[in-house]
Short mmCIF file of the C-alpha atoms (twelve columns), coordinates in Angstrom:
data_MODEL
# 
_entry.id   MODEL 
# 
loop_
_atom_site.group_PDB 
_atom_site.id 
_atom_site.type_symbol 
_atom_site.label_atom_id 
_atom_site.label_alt_id 
_atom_site.label_comp_id 
_atom_site.label_asym_id 
_atom_site.label_seq_id 
_atom_site.Cartn_x 
_atom_site.Cartn_y 
_atom_site.Cartn_z 
_atom_site.pdbx_PDB_model_num 
ATOM 1   C CA . MET A 1   11.926 -3.592  -22.824 1 
ATOM 2   C CA . ASP A 2   11.921 -2.503  -18.691 1 
ATOM 3   C CA . ARG A 3   13.816 -3.589  -15.849 1 
ATOM 4   C CA . LYS A 4   11.251 -5.616  -14.610 1 
ATOM 5   C CA . THR A 5   10.899 -7.730  -17.725 1 
ATOM 6   C CA . LEU A 6   14.490 -8.325  -18.588 1 
ATOM 7   C CA . ARG A 7   15.194 -9.253  -15.010 1 
ATOM 8   C CA . LYS A 8   12.877 -12.153 -15.695 1 
ATOM 9   C CA . LEU A 9   14.821 -13.366 -18.838 1 
ATOM 10  C CA . LEU A 10  18.102 -13.397 -17.190 1 
ATOM 11  C CA . LYS A 11  16.901 -15.236 -14.632 1 
ATOM 12  C CA . GLY A 12  15.301 -17.984 -17.079 1 
ATOM 13  C CA . PHE A 13  18.748 -17.419 -18.796 1 
ATOM 14  C CA . LYS A 14  20.252 -18.184 -15.625 1 
ATOM 15  C CA . SER A 15  18.322 -21.115 -14.926 1 
ATOM 16  C CA . LEU A 16  19.261 -22.469 -18.129 1 
ATOM 17  C CA . ALA A 17  22.276 -22.258 -18.124 1 
ATOM 18  C CA . GLN A 18  22.635 -24.091 -14.779 1 
ATOM 19  C CA . LYS A 19  20.730 -26.586 -16.885 1 
ATOM 20  C CA . TYR A 20  22.453 -27.212 -19.106 1 
ATOM 21  C CA . LEU A 21  25.749 -27.252 -16.847 1 
ATOM 22  C CA . ALA A 22  24.713 -29.666 -14.412 1 
ATOM 23  C CA . LEU A 23  26.146 -32.927 -13.754 1 
ATOM 24  C CA . PRO A 24  24.023 -36.172 -13.550 1 
ATOM 25  C CA . GLY A 25  24.806 -38.064 -10.178 1 
ATOM 26  C CA . GLU A 26  27.554 -40.882 -11.070 1 
ATOM 27  C CA . PHE A 27  29.901 -37.631 -12.571 1 
ATOM 28  C CA . ASN A 28  28.744 -35.189 -10.374 1 
ATOM 29  C CA . LYS A 29  30.083 -37.488 -7.684  1 
ATOM 30  C CA . LEU A 30  33.618 -37.933 -9.713  1 
ATOM 31  C CA . TYR A 31  33.401 -34.250 -9.904  1 
ATOM 32  C CA . GLN A 32  33.677 -33.741 -6.162  1 
ATOM 33  C CA . ALA A 33  35.486 -36.446 -5.756  1 
ATOM 34  C CA . SER A 34  38.419 -35.086 -7.775  1 
ATOM 35  C CA . VAL A 35  38.180 -31.678 -6.256  1 
ATOM 36  C CA . GLU A 36  38.329 -32.806 -2.344  1 
ATOM 37  C CA . SER A 37  41.336 -35.259 -3.453  1 
ATOM 38  C CA . GLY A 38  42.915 -32.981 -5.508  1 
ATOM 39  C CA . GLU A 39  43.523 -35.036 -8.445  1 
ATOM 40  C CA . ILE A 40  41.344 -35.218 -11.657 1 
ATOM 41  C CA . GLY A 41  40.827 -39.213 -11.361 1 
ATOM 42  C CA . ASP A 42  39.869 -41.404 -14.274 1 
ATOM 43  C CA . LEU A 43  38.746 -37.654 -15.749 1 
ATOM 44  C CA . ASP A 44  41.026 -38.433 -19.055 1 
ATOM 45  C CA . SER A 45  39.646 -42.378 -19.277 1 
ATOM 46  C CA . TYR A 46  36.366 -40.638 -19.336 1 
ATOM 47  C CA . LEU A 47  37.347 -37.914 -22.213 1 
ATOM 48  C CA . ARG A 48  38.427 -40.382 -24.260 1 
ATOM 49  C CA . SER A 49  35.785 -42.776 -23.977 1 
ATOM 50  C CA . ASN A 50  33.576 -44.620 -26.730 1 
ATOM 51  C CA . ARG A 51  31.068 -44.246 -25.119 1 
ATOM 52  C CA . PRO A 52  29.558 -40.424 -26.826 1 
ATOM 53  C CA . ASP A 53  27.437 -39.729 -23.326 1 
ATOM 54  C CA . ASN A 54  31.181 -40.373 -21.427 1 
ATOM 55  C CA . ARG A 55  32.404 -37.714 -23.220 1 
ATOM 56  C CA . LYS A 56  30.094 -35.108 -22.910 1 
ATOM 57  C CA . TYR A 57  30.157 -35.507 -18.996 1 
ATOM 58  C CA . ALA A 58  33.801 -35.822 -18.815 1 
ATOM 59  C CA . GLU A 59  33.566 -32.460 -20.709 1 
ATOM 60  C CA . LEU A 60  31.594 -30.818 -18.181 1 
ATOM 61  C CA . TRP A 61  33.246 -32.162 -15.860 1 
ATOM 62  C CA . LEU A 62  36.996 -30.811 -17.189 1 
ATOM 63  C CA . PHE A 63  35.105 -27.071 -17.876 1 
ATOM 64  C CA . GLN A 64  33.966 -26.919 -14.479 1 
ATOM 65  C CA . LEU A 65  37.217 -27.733 -13.452 1 
ATOM 66  C CA . LEU A 66  38.924 -25.582 -15.627 1 
ATOM 67  C CA . SER A 67  36.477 -22.643 -14.731 1 
ATOM 68  C CA . GLU A 68  36.820 -22.852 -10.917 1 
ATOM 69  C CA . HIS A 69  40.971 -23.654 -10.312 1 
ATOM 70  C CA . TRP A 70  42.741 -22.726 -13.654 1 
ATOM 71  C CA . LEU A 71  41.023 -19.930 -15.466 1 
ATOM 72  C CA . GLY A 72  42.003 -16.234 -14.430 1 
ATOM 73  C CA . VAL A 73  43.742 -18.291 -11.040 1 
ATOM 74  C CA . ARG A 74  47.278 -16.815 -10.445 1 
ATOM 75  C CA . ASN A 75  48.842 -19.518 -8.221  1 
ATOM 76  C CA . LEU A 76  47.738 -23.003 -9.520  1 
ATOM 77  C CA . THR A 77  46.842 -26.027 -7.236  1 
ATOM 78  C CA . PRO A 78  47.965 -29.210 -8.455  1 
ATOM 79  C CA . LEU A 79  44.451 -29.157 -9.244  1 
ATOM 80  C CA . GLY A 80  44.587 -26.396 -11.383 1 
ATOM 81  C CA . GLN A 81  47.881 -27.899 -13.618 1 
ATOM 82  C CA . ALA A 82  46.533 -31.504 -14.431 1 
ATOM 83  C CA . ALA A 83  43.139 -29.884 -15.248 1 
ATOM 84  C CA . HIS A 84  45.175 -27.498 -18.242 1 
ATOM 85  C CA . ASP A 85  47.241 -30.253 -19.131 1 
ATOM 86  C CA . LEU A 86  44.854 -32.638 -19.732 1 
ATOM 87  C CA . PHE A 87  42.942 -29.788 -21.515 1 
ATOM 88  C CA . VAL A 88  45.864 -29.400 -23.913 1 
ATOM 89  C CA . SER A 89  46.210 -32.474 -24.682 1 
ATOM 90  C CA . LEU A 90  42.935 -33.128 -26.293 1 
ATOM 91  C CA . GLY A 91  43.804 -30.779 -29.480 1 
ATOM 92  C CA . ARG A 92  47.097 -32.092 -29.344 1 
ATOM 93  C CA . GLU A 93  45.635 -36.014 -29.950 1 
ATOM 94  C CA . THR A 94  46.961 -37.705 -32.950 1 
ATOM 95  C CA . ARG A 95  45.497 -41.126 -32.300 1 
ATOM 96  C CA . GLU A 96  43.613 -42.956 -34.846 1 
ATOM 97  C CA . GLY A 97  40.090 -43.404 -33.952 1 
ATOM 98  C CA . LEU A 98  40.440 -41.011 -30.664 1 
ATOM 99  C CA . ALA A 99  41.891 -37.461 -32.612 1 
ATOM 100 C CA . ASN A 100 38.669 -35.913 -34.526 1 
ATOM 101 C CA . ASP A 101 36.332 -36.586 -31.193 1 
ATOM 102 C CA . CYS A 102 39.321 -35.258 -28.659 1 
ATOM 103 C CA . HIS A 103 39.391 -32.100 -30.894 1 
ATOM 104 C CA . ALA A 104 36.187 -31.990 -31.245 1 
ATOM 105 C CA . THR A 105 35.623 -32.016 -26.742 1 
ATOM 106 C CA . PHE A 106 38.757 -29.231 -26.724 1 
ATOM 107 C CA . ILE A 107 36.968 -26.934 -29.784 1 
ATOM 108 C CA . SER A 108 34.004 -27.589 -27.587 1 
ATOM 109 C CA . ILE A 109 36.071 -26.523 -24.024 1 
ATOM 110 C CA . ILE A 110 36.821 -23.077 -25.666 1 
ATOM 111 C CA . GLU A 111 33.544 -21.997 -26.049 1 
ATOM 112 C CA . ARG A 112 32.390 -23.307 -22.938 1 
ATOM 113 C CA . LEU A 113 35.198 -20.866 -21.580 1 
ATOM 114 C CA . VAL A 114 34.177 -18.159 -24.387 1 
ATOM 115 C CA . LEU A 115 31.139 -18.252 -22.756 1 
ATOM 116 C CA . PHE A 116 31.426 -18.125 -19.638 1 
ATOM 117 C CA . LEU A 117 33.844 -15.119 -19.933 1 
ATOM 118 C CA . SER A 118 31.467 -13.154 -22.039 1 
ATOM 119 C CA . PHE A 119 28.697 -13.269 -19.710 1 
ATOM 120 C CA . GLN A 120 30.191 -11.995 -16.899 1 
ATOM 121 C CA . THR A 121 27.937 -9.389  -14.927 1 
ATOM 122 C CA . SER A 122 29.876 -6.614  -14.132 1 
ATOM 123 C CA . GLU A 123 30.380 -4.187  -17.592 1 
ATOM 124 C CA . GLU A 124 34.248 -3.408  -15.991 1 
ATOM 125 C CA . GLN A 125 34.079 -7.429  -15.582 1 
ATOM 126 C CA . ARG A 126 33.577 -7.885  -19.161 1 
ATOM 127 C CA . ASN A 127 35.874 -5.058  -20.611 1 
ATOM 128 C CA . ALA A 128 38.852 -7.239  -18.186 1 
ATOM 129 C CA . ASN A 129 37.766 -10.927 -19.580 1 
ATOM 130 C CA . LEU A 130 37.720 -9.641  -23.120 1 
ATOM 131 C CA . HIS A 131 41.014 -9.824  -23.155 1 
ATOM 132 C CA . THR A 132 41.189 -12.773 -21.697 1 
ATOM 133 C CA . ILE A 133 39.450 -14.567 -24.215 1 
ATOM 134 C CA . ILE A 134 41.499 -12.700 -26.750 1 
ATOM 135 C CA . SER A 135 44.161 -14.636 -25.570 1 
ATOM 136 C CA . LEU A 136 42.174 -17.781 -24.894 1 
ATOM 137 C CA . LEU A 137 41.370 -17.681 -28.687 1 
ATOM 138 C CA . ASN A 138 44.883 -17.280 -29.743 1 
ATOM 139 C CA . GLU A 139 46.808 -19.697 -28.220 1 
ATOM 140 C CA . TYR A 140 44.556 -22.427 -27.623 1 
ATOM 141 C CA . LEU A 141 42.752 -22.517 -31.124 1 
ATOM 142 C CA . LEU A 142 46.310 -22.286 -32.610 1 
ATOM 143 C CA . ILE A 143 46.853 -25.675 -30.674 1 
ATOM 144 C CA . VAL A 144 44.994 -27.953 -32.421 1 
ATOM 145 C CA . LEU A 145 44.564 -25.582 -36.308 1 
ATOM 146 C CA . GLN A 146 47.926 -26.757 -36.344 1 
ATOM 147 C CA . GLN A 147 47.331 -30.494 -36.111 1 
ATOM 148 C CA . GLU A 148 48.111 -32.340 -39.262 1 
ATOM 149 C CA . ASP A 149 44.990 -34.707 -39.218 1 
ATOM 150 C CA . LEU A 150 42.903 -31.739 -37.748 1 
ATOM 151 C CA . ASP A 151 39.558 -32.377 -40.363 1 
ATOM 152 C CA . GLU A 152 37.082 -30.267 -42.099 1 
ATOM 153 C CA . ALA A 153 34.454 -30.798 -39.290 1 
ATOM 154 C CA . ASN A 154 36.337 -29.887 -36.935 1 
ATOM 155 C CA . THR A 155 38.082 -26.846 -38.621 1 
ATOM 156 C CA . ARG A 156 34.409 -25.020 -39.453 1 
ATOM 157 C CA . ARG A 157 33.380 -25.514 -35.673 1 
ATOM 158 C CA . ILE A 158 36.846 -23.225 -34.608 1 
ATOM 159 C CA . PHE A 159 35.283 -20.701 -37.010 1 
ATOM 160 C CA . ASP A 160 31.900 -21.031 -35.642 1 
ATOM 161 C CA . VAL A 161 33.670 -19.938 -32.335 1 
ATOM 162 C CA . LEU A 162 35.204 -17.223 -33.560 1 
ATOM 163 C CA . TRP A 163 32.753 -15.560 -35.488 1 
ATOM 164 C CA . GLY A 164 30.067 -16.822 -32.546 1 
ATOM 165 C CA . PHE A 165 32.650 -14.685 -30.184 1 
ATOM 166 C CA . THR A 166 31.590 -11.336 -32.439 1 
ATOM 167 C CA . TYR A 167 28.087 -11.184 -31.281 1 
ATOM 168 C CA . PHE A 168 30.198 -10.445 -27.412 1 
ATOM 169 C CA . ALA A 169 32.088 -8.310  -28.663 1 
ATOM 170 C CA . SER A 170 29.673 -6.073  -30.504 1 
ATOM 171 C CA . VAL A 171 28.868 -6.173  -34.721 1 
ATOM 172 C CA . HIS A 172 28.135 -2.944  -35.994 1 
ATOM 173 C CA . ARG A 173 26.185 -2.210  -39.253 1 
ATOM 174 C CA . PRO A 174 28.375 0.062   -41.617 1 
ATOM 175 C CA . ALA A 175 28.049 3.102   -41.788 1 
ATOM 176 C CA . THR A 176 27.489 3.525   -45.956 1 
ATOM 177 C CA . ASN A 177 24.960 1.036   -45.621 1 
ATOM 178 C CA . PRO A 178 23.647 1.264   -41.981 1 
ATOM 179 C CA . TYR A 179 19.753 0.153   -43.609 1 
ATOM 180 C CA . TYR A 180 20.484 -2.769  -45.071 1 
ATOM 181 C CA . GLU A 181 17.942 -5.569  -45.491 1 
ATOM 182 C CA . THR A 182 18.421 -8.824  -43.606 1 
ATOM 183 C CA . SER A 183 16.333 -11.196 -43.695 1 
ATOM 184 C CA . SER A 184 15.965 -14.461 -40.918 1 
ATOM 185 C CA . ASN A 185 18.071 -17.010 -42.282 1 
ATOM 186 C CA . ASP A 186 21.076 -14.451 -43.023 1 
ATOM 187 C CA . CYS A 187 24.452 -15.122 -40.949 1 
ATOM 188 C CA . LEU A 188 27.115 -12.805 -39.583 1 
ATOM 189 C CA . TYR A 189 29.566 -13.965 -42.011 1 
ATOM 190 C CA . SER A 190 27.180 -13.740 -45.094 1 
ATOM 191 C CA . LEU A 191 26.399 -9.992  -43.647 1 
ATOM 192 C CA . TYR A 192 30.380 -9.322  -43.969 1 
ATOM 193 C CA . VAL A 193 31.028 -10.736 -47.302 1 
ATOM 194 C CA . ARG A 194 28.208 -8.238  -48.422 1 
ATOM 195 C CA . GLY A 195 29.251 -5.286  -46.744 1 
ATOM 196 C CA . ALA A 196 26.506 -5.123  -44.451 1 
ATOM 197 C CA . ALA A 197 28.256 -5.788  -41.431 1 
ATOM 198 C CA . ILE A 198 31.427 -4.864  -39.594 1 
ATOM 199 C CA . LEU A 199 33.826 -6.903  -37.350 1 
ATOM 200 C CA . PRO A 200 35.088 -5.436  -34.382 1 
ATOM 201 C CA . ASP A 201 38.595 -4.378  -34.077 1 
ATOM 202 C CA . GLN A 202 39.185 -6.955  -31.245 1 
ATOM 203 C CA . LEU A 203 38.434 -10.007 -34.000 1 
ATOM 204 C CA . LYS A 204 40.385 -7.902  -37.390 1 
ATOM 205 C CA . LYS A 205 43.508 -6.776  -34.899 1 
ATOM 206 C CA . GLU A 206 43.976 -9.227  -32.548 1 
ATOM 207 C CA . ILE A 207 43.330 -12.800 -33.098 1 
ATOM 208 C CA . ASP A 208 46.376 -14.380 -34.397 1 
ATOM 209 C CA . ILE A 209 46.507 -13.832 -38.139 1 
ATOM 210 C CA . HIS A 210 47.824 -17.632 -38.089 1 
ATOM 211 C CA . VAL A 211 44.336 -18.491 -36.368 1 
ATOM 212 C CA . PHE A 212 42.443 -16.809 -40.301 1 
ATOM 213 C CA . ALA A 213 45.070 -18.802 -41.649 1 
ATOM 214 C CA . PHE A 214 44.336 -22.466 -41.130 1 
ATOM 215 C CA . ILE A 215 41.210 -21.659 -40.949 1 
ATOM 216 C CA . PHE A 216 41.209 -20.758 -44.780 1 
ATOM 217 C CA . ASP A 217 43.570 -23.422 -45.809 1 
ATOM 218 C CA . ASN A 218 41.937 -26.943 -44.152 1 
ATOM 219 C CA . LEU A 219 38.026 -25.825 -45.338 1 
ATOM 220 C CA . MET A 220 38.179 -26.340 -49.240 1 
ATOM 221 C CA . ASN A 221 35.015 -28.292 -49.891 1 
ATOM 222 C CA . LYS A 222 32.634 -26.288 -52.148 1 
ATOM 223 C CA . ASN A 223 29.777 -25.696 -49.275 1 
ATOM 224 C CA . TYR A 224 32.612 -23.998 -47.498 1 
ATOM 225 C CA . THR A 225 32.740 -21.011 -50.474 1 
ATOM 226 C CA . GLU A 226 31.573 -17.937 -48.401 1 
ATOM 227 C CA . ILE A 227 33.135 -18.425 -45.087 1 
ATOM 228 C CA . ARG A 228 36.332 -19.036 -46.643 1 
ATOM 229 C CA . LEU A 229 35.161 -15.491 -48.266 1 
ATOM 230 C CA . ALA A 230 34.773 -14.277 -44.701 1 
ATOM 231 C CA . VAL A 231 38.048 -15.403 -43.214 1 
ATOM 232 C CA . LEU A 232 39.757 -14.144 -46.982 1 
ATOM 233 C CA . LEU A 233 38.296 -10.812 -46.234 1 
ATOM 234 C CA . VAL A 234 39.785 -10.503 -42.737 1 
ATOM 235 C CA . LEU A 235 43.096 -11.776 -44.280 1 
ATOM 236 C CA . ILE A 236 43.625 -9.168  -46.189 1 
ATOM 237 C CA . GLU A 237 42.214 -6.632  -43.910 1 
ATOM 238 C CA . LYS A 238 45.150 -7.897  -41.313 1 
ATOM 239 C CA . SER A 239 47.784 -7.765  -44.129 1 
ATOM 240 C CA . MET A 240 47.335 -4.604  -44.814 1 
ATOM 241 C CA . ILE A 241 49.959 -4.590  -41.497 1 
ATOM 242 C CA . PRO A 242 53.829 -5.515  -43.592 1 
ATOM 243 C CA . GLU A 243 54.567 -8.303  -40.061 1 
ATOM 244 C CA . ASN A 244 51.439 -9.831  -40.027 1 
ATOM 245 C CA . LEU A 245 51.641 -10.248 -44.024 1 
ATOM 246 C CA . GLU A 246 54.842 -11.824 -43.403 1 
ATOM 247 C CA . GLU A 247 53.401 -14.445 -41.139 1 
ATOM 248 C CA . ILE A 248 51.579 -16.410 -44.161 1 
ATOM 249 C CA . GLY A 249 54.048 -16.158 -46.380 1 
ATOM 250 C CA . GLY A 250 53.779 -12.793 -47.821 1 
ATOM 251 C CA . ILE A 251 52.503 -11.523 -51.986 1 
ATOM 252 C CA . PRO A 252 52.777 -15.533 -53.016 1 
ATOM 253 C CA . PHE A 253 50.224 -16.501 -50.333 1 
ATOM 254 C CA . PHE A 254 47.593 -14.142 -52.153 1 
ATOM 255 C CA . ARG A 255 49.232 -14.789 -55.454 1 
ATOM 256 C CA . LYS A 256 48.222 -18.460 -55.232 1 
ATOM 257 C CA . LEU A 257 44.746 -17.301 -55.142 1 
ATOM 258 C CA . LEU A 258 44.694 -16.365 -58.450 1 
ATOM 259 C CA . ALA A 259 44.164 -19.778 -59.654 1 
ATOM 260 C CA . SER A 260 41.274 -20.116 -57.355 1 
ATOM 261 C CA . ARG A 261 38.492 -22.297 -59.021 1 
ATOM 262 C CA . GLU A 262 36.492 -19.727 -56.810 1 
ATOM 263 C CA . SER A 263 35.899 -16.662 -58.596 1 
ATOM 264 C CA . ALA A 264 35.500 -14.476 -55.749 1 
ATOM 265 C CA . ILE A 265 38.819 -15.175 -54.250 1 
ATOM 266 C CA . ALA A 266 40.314 -15.010 -57.678 1 
ATOM 267 C CA . TYR A 267 39.200 -11.599 -57.280 1 
ATOM 268 C CA . HIS A 268 39.501 -10.359 -53.870 1 
ATOM 269 C CA . ALA A 269 43.438 -11.675 -54.354 1 
ATOM 270 C CA . SER A 270 43.600 -9.357  -57.485 1 
ATOM 271 C CA . ARG A 271 42.162 -6.475  -55.457 1 
ATOM 272 C CA . PHE A 272 44.281 -6.831  -52.738 1 
ATOM 273 C CA . LEU A 273 47.646 -7.750  -54.754 1 
ATOM 274 C CA . ILE A 274 46.717 -4.808  -57.166 1 
ATOM 275 C CA . ASP A 275 46.768 -2.502  -54.349 1 
ATOM 276 C CA . GLN A 276 50.020 -3.787  -52.598 1 
ATOM 277 C CA . LEU A 277 51.990 -3.389  -55.959 1 
ATOM 278 C CA . GLU A 278 50.417 0.561   -56.571 1 
ATOM 279 C CA . ALA A 279 51.437 1.496   -52.850 1 
ATOM 280 C CA . GLU A 280 54.641 -0.002  -53.297 1 
ATOM 281 C CA . LYS A 281 55.819 0.343   -56.247 1 
ATOM 282 C CA . PRO A 282 54.041 3.668   -57.784 1 
ATOM 283 C CA . GLU A 283 55.876 4.534   -61.000 1 
ATOM 284 C CA . GLU A 284 56.194 0.777   -62.070 1 
ATOM 285 C CA . TYR A 285 52.364 0.433   -61.307 1 
ATOM 286 C CA . LYS A 286 51.147 3.327   -63.467 1 
ATOM 287 C CA . ASP A 287 53.847 2.769   -66.715 1 
ATOM 288 C CA . ILE A 288 52.844 -0.730  -66.763 1 
ATOM 289 C CA . MET A 289 49.308 -0.340  -66.011 1 
ATOM 290 C CA . SER A 290 48.462 3.006   -68.721 1 
ATOM 291 C CA . ALA A 291 50.743 0.282   -71.753 1 
ATOM 292 C CA . PHE A 292 47.781 -2.378  -70.624 1 
ATOM 293 C CA . LEU A 293 44.985 0.219   -70.910 1 
ATOM 294 C CA . ASN A 294 46.395 1.353   -73.663 1 
ATOM 295 C CA . LYS A 295 45.909 -2.033  -75.202 1 
ATOM 296 C CA . ALA A 296 42.287 -2.345  -73.834 1 
ATOM 297 C CA . GLN A 297 41.320 0.838   -75.744 1 
ATOM 298 C CA . GLN A 298 42.742 0.104   -78.772 1 
ATOM 299 C CA . THR A 299 41.058 -3.796  -78.735 1 
ATOM 300 C CA . LYS A 300 37.818 -2.296  -77.807 1 
ATOM 301 C CA . ASN A 301 37.983 -4.333  -74.597 1 
ATOM 302 C CA . GLU A 302 36.357 -2.584  -71.949 1 
ATOM 303 C CA . THR A 303 36.407 -5.681  -69.712 1 
ATOM 304 C CA . LEU A 304 40.248 -5.368  -69.364 1 
ATOM 305 C CA . VAL A 305 39.426 -2.155  -67.804 1 
ATOM 306 C CA . ALA A 306 37.306 -3.218  -65.047 1 
ATOM 307 C CA . ASN A 307 38.623 -6.316  -64.606 1 
ATOM 308 C CA . SER A 308 40.990 -6.523  -61.395 1 
ATOM 309 C CA . TYR A 309 42.180 -9.412  -61.926 1 
ATOM 310 C CA . LEU A 310 43.199 -9.172  -65.513 1 
ATOM 311 C CA . GLN A 311 44.625 -6.743  -64.717 1 
ATOM 312 C CA . ILE A 312 47.101 -8.095  -62.225 1 
ATOM 313 C CA . LYS A 313 47.237 -11.164 -64.575 1 
ATOM 314 C CA . ALA A 314 49.196 -8.490  -66.732 1 
ATOM 315 C CA . LEU A 315 50.888 -7.070  -64.208 1 
ATOM 316 C CA . ILE A 316 52.394 -10.378 -63.018 1 
ATOM 317 C CA . ARG A 317 53.455 -11.013 -67.164 1 
ATOM 318 C CA . SER A 318 54.679 -7.958  -67.263 1 
ATOM 319 C CA . SER A 319 57.119 -8.127  -64.471 1 
ATOM 320 C CA . GLU A 320 58.120 -11.618 -64.906 1 
ATOM 321 C CA . THR A 321 58.861 -10.711 -69.220 1 
ATOM 322 C CA . GLY A 322 60.638 -7.472  -67.808 1 
# 
């Protein structure tokens, strides 16, 4: 693509973004009044309104206050602080009839802030903003993920925000399979599960492991099987660091997954447990596995030799019986 075409394309994107961010007359006046007075006015009541249009434009109003008067501002004004406090209150909302909508608005604002930071024009500025995005995701996603009344729909939205961020942090094909054929229906997490894409280190190493653990535990619907598997694979990678593993409860976190009805979940959990046992107790692992494989050969059951799930179950039984 030549530079002239690229400039036209970027101009079109900018025009579309401005239209997307435009407040209608009444709400634009309210926004301007809040900026001039230094107070948020009736923004709280609009955000918690039972009218979708009110919530929609109040969300944009709050986003603009946050992006202009809070995000990256060293010396907060009372308006910036009030906007931030109101933002956090949405993520912590627990009242029945309000919680789901407030959580959805909170998550949507996080996504807007991530997009705002991701589309900075300067490469130097983008690199600096990457650390801001990581901090934003870690601190504010955990606020809403820790709410007991967080529903599956909003948990899925959080997953989408987190996974969507990887597009801006750059995703690469694995060196072992660089020519993997994809289709128009492939999504990033599906490619990741199949080994056709790798995630950036920022996502795997710098996003708090609790974020992934909460998402994994909250998405129990059978329609989310592939998403849960993608999150589990990230958890496994992060749990290679002992401190991360302890943060989510240690080996018991993965051991309980052996009882999962989702075969892929049980398999990958068992594979991780075997790798952990082999690394931590190599001699004990070797002795137990030797006895187990001898038994497999005697019974002429080749499945036992190749199946890590059955192997880890045998190892657990052996450790329990002494």
